[in-house]
């Protein structure tokens, strides 16, 4: 299946820095064999929409509200994201689970809101170091994914899953290709039990993926792309990862 490389800019950038970064990336993504997206801070969606118009680079958001509309100060709805041409939205990133108390149930609701608005949710799941060391990696990721399947089973083939071991995010410690593949295979089996179309659901790996390690991770049978944090902020590194996926 066509791989997906999605950049997660997190809370980085400025009007000037974003323009420079996209100017560095865009010439390199003319005829890629993979899909590419950048998930930008919400205040820069209008800039992203303008700069990415008619380009093969898709626009993504980093979060969305679990609510449809109304008295939820500070929140941004799925419909608002659609207004700006957003195609993907990260939901349940470990930083939102950790710092904003997002539960499995809230993450599932956010995925549902995205799907209802025609936005592909990139559902992030992954274990902490303590959970891995306690031998509960499989239980944790299956529980996290089960909540999303439970609420969205009828359209589960429309989601993207991102397996992001928390201990590998922003730490420079990458899961080995074998460690990542082992978890991806578990997730694939769980999706297969829920959907006849599970083989077309992309399961991305995320966690310190970079220009050096991308090819070996992306060569694994059930790794269908990457969610890239730090390395998506440097055009040359991001383009190398895109090349490895193409
Ligand atoms: C992420 O935040 O989704 C991520 C994978 O970050 P990094 O690539 O910096 O580890």
XYZ file of C-alpha atoms and ligand atoms in Angstrom:
256
model
C 0.000 0.000 0.000
C 1.060 3.609 -0.485
C 3.033 4.763 2.529
C 2.262 7.978 4.421
C 4.920 10.273 5.832
C 3.403 12.876 8.170
C 5.366 15.635 9.855
C 4.297 16.780 13.311
C 5.658 20.262 13.826
C 4.385 20.378 17.437
C 4.577 23.881 18.982
C 7.320 25.086 16.664
C 7.460 27.614 13.859
C 6.625 31.172 12.920
C 5.207 32.690 9.741
C 8.731 33.214 8.429
C 10.137 29.854 9.552
C 7.143 27.925 8.168
C 7.423 29.593 4.783
C 11.141 28.799 4.615
C 10.570 25.176 5.665
C 7.810 24.596 3.124
C 9.871 26.283 0.414
C 12.577 23.748 1.209
C 10.228 20.762 1.169
C 7.862 21.491 -1.716
C 10.317 21.233 -4.635
C 11.281 17.762 -3.381
C 7.772 16.296 -3.303
C 6.759 16.483 -6.925
C 6.450 12.847 -7.924
C 6.570 10.823 -4.744
C 5.264 7.303 -4.531
C 4.124 8.011 -0.985
C 1.595 10.403 0.533
C 3.040 13.307 2.500
C 1.421 15.608 5.060
C 2.511 18.297 7.492
C 0.573 18.783 10.733
C 1.018 22.421 11.667
C 0.000 24.450 14.731
C -3.642 25.544 14.353
C -2.853 29.250 14.022
C -0.806 28.477 10.913
C -3.471 26.446 9.102
C -4.441 29.401 6.902
C -0.807 29.904 5.956
C -0.440 26.193 5.270
C -3.602 26.132 3.157
C -2.299 29.015 1.042
C 1.235 27.703 0.616
C 0.195 24.096 -0.066
C -2.639 24.850 -2.508
C -2.303 22.687 -5.642
C 0.678 20.865 -4.159
C 0.957 17.139 -3.396
C 1.640 17.991 0.250
C -1.478 17.563 2.407
C -2.331 19.811 5.323
C -2.827 18.316 8.769
C -3.789 19.523 12.246
C -2.333 18.346 15.550
C -5.582 18.017 17.498
C -9.298 18.789 17.322
C -12.190 19.085 19.729
C -14.196 16.063 20.794
C -17.252 18.354 20.615
C -19.126 19.433 17.535
C -19.571 23.165 18.340
C -20.642 25.544 21.082
C -19.439 26.785 24.454
C -15.987 25.170 24.538
C -13.618 28.124 24.846
C -10.315 27.624 23.116
C -11.380 24.503 21.245
C -11.259 24.017 17.476
C -13.864 21.859 15.773
C -13.470 19.361 12.968
C -15.687 21.531 10.742
C -13.377 24.507 11.318
C -10.398 22.398 10.295
C -12.263 21.377 7.139
C -12.758 25.068 6.323
C -8.980 25.326 6.007
C -8.545 22.289 3.794
C -7.274 20.007 6.538
C -7.033 16.376 5.395
C -5.438 14.739 8.458
C -5.633 15.371 12.195
C -3.388 13.804 14.800
C -5.461 12.576 17.738
C -4.286 11.184 21.043
C -0.649 12.159 20.715
C 1.164 11.037 23.853
C 1.925 14.656 24.713
C -1.815 15.373 24.788
C -2.506 12.222 26.775
C 0.254 13.172 29.230
C -0.119 16.957 29.572
C -3.805 17.427 28.776
C -5.256 14.340 30.412
C -6.726 12.865 27.248
C -8.206 9.461 27.956
C -8.752 6.572 25.561
C -12.437 7.530 25.442
C -11.732 11.164 24.536
C -9.266 10.088 21.857
C -11.919 7.789 20.379
C -14.425 10.683 20.336
C -11.922 12.930 18.588
C -11.345 10.265 15.950
C -15.115 10.040 15.492
C -15.422 13.832 15.033
C -12.643 13.828 12.476
C -14.168 10.968 10.486
C -17.589 12.619 10.498
C -16.025 15.742 8.956
C -14.133 13.807 6.295
C -10.766 14.259 8.006
C -8.491 11.255 8.422
C -7.542 10.874 12.081
C -3.978 9.779 12.766
C -4.632 7.930 16.009
C -1.530 7.780 18.216
C -0.990 4.939 20.628
C 2.065 3.695 22.476
C 3.462 2.503 25.754
C 5.656 4.321 28.255
C 9.067 3.002 29.254
C 7.655 1.737 32.560
C 4.893 -0.115 30.728
C 7.391 -1.703 28.328
C 9.657 -2.754 31.180
C 6.657 -4.232 33.006
C 5.934 -6.350 29.931
C 2.581 -4.680 29.257
C 3.269 -3.097 25.854
C 0.750 -5.291 24.012
C -1.969 -4.806 26.608
C -1.537 -1.025 26.566
C -1.577 -0.516 22.809
C -4.450 -2.964 22.345
C -6.481 -1.162 25.015
C -5.807 2.212 23.389
C -6.751 0.959 19.928
C -9.780 -0.990 21.192
C -11.393 2.243 22.430
C -11.141 3.733 18.948
C -12.426 0.566 17.275
C -15.308 0.348 19.740
C -16.627 3.794 18.816
C -15.666 3.802 15.127
C -15.897 0.190 14.095
C -18.129 0.863 11.081
C -15.532 3.154 9.479
C -12.359 1.919 11.107
C -10.720 1.319 7.725
C -10.684 5.129 7.251
C -8.287 5.801 10.128
C -4.515 5.897 10.227
C -2.837 4.402 13.299
C 0.503 5.702 14.579
C 2.409 3.438 16.932
C 4.612 5.774 18.943
C 6.425 4.259 21.891
C 6.486 7.156 24.363
C 10.095 6.372 25.346
C 11.178 6.931 21.737
C 9.493 10.296 21.147
C 11.958 13.160 21.023
C 14.552 11.112 22.887
C 16.730 9.905 20.025
C 15.961 6.334 21.156
C 14.255 4.568 18.283
C 12.523 1.239 18.568
C 14.496 -1.286 16.552
C 12.773 -2.303 13.313
C 12.071 -5.694 14.910
C 10.596 -4.164 18.087
C 8.385 -1.865 16.035
C 7.307 -4.598 13.611
C 6.350 -6.887 16.510
C 3.904 -4.287 17.834
C 2.643 -3.383 14.366
C 1.832 -7.047 13.730
C -0.220 -7.145 16.932
C -2.086 -4.021 15.862
C -2.693 -5.405 12.362
C -4.188 -8.560 13.844
C -6.444 -6.481 16.096
C -7.613 -4.432 13.113
C -8.162 -7.592 11.071
C -10.449 -8.913 13.768
C -12.464 -5.680 13.521
C -12.534 -5.085 9.783
C -12.334 -7.032 6.545
C -10.418 -4.055 5.131
C -7.715 -3.977 7.795
C -4.994 -4.598 5.261
C -5.511 -1.143 3.809
C -5.248 0.661 7.175
C -1.907 2.408 7.397
C 0.010 1.821 10.610
C 2.757 4.434 10.971
C 5.757 4.237 13.247
C 6.752 7.340 15.199
C 9.548 8.007 17.657
C 12.869 9.527 16.643
C 12.517 8.396 13.039
C 15.195 10.196 11.029
C 17.057 10.190 7.734
C 19.383 7.420 8.941
C 16.951 4.908 10.434
C 13.875 5.484 8.243
C 14.679 2.962 5.511
C 15.104 -0.008 7.847
C 11.928 0.823 9.781
C 9.912 1.388 6.603
C 11.114 -1.941 5.184
C 9.147 -3.858 7.820
C 6.052 -5.688 6.613
C 3.517 -3.825 8.742
C 5.132 -0.375 8.891
C 3.200 1.723 6.413
C 4.818 5.082 6.986
C 6.053 7.412 9.673
C 4.923 10.191 11.986
C 7.922 12.452 12.242
C 8.524 15.092 14.900
C 11.975 16.653 15.131
C 13.192 15.524 11.718
C 10.171 17.114 10.011
C 11.479 20.554 10.935
C 14.505 20.218 8.659
C 13.652 20.109 4.958
C 16.605 17.920 3.966
C 15.920 15.348 6.705
C 12.191 15.237 5.979
C 12.885 14.795 2.249
C 15.296 11.928 2.992
C 12.586 10.151 4.950
C 10.096 10.751 2.116
C 12.626 9.271 -0.306
C 13.044 6.222 1.912
C 9.268 5.694 1.774
C 8.964 6.157 -1.977
C 6.068 12.764 17.418
O 5.980 13.733 18.139
O 5.045 12.289 16.914
C 7.390 12.208 17.148
C 7.495 11.046 16.596
O 8.472 12.986 17.532
P 10.042 12.674 17.233
O 10.135 12.242 15.798
O 10.717 13.988 17.486
O 10.455 11.604 18.173
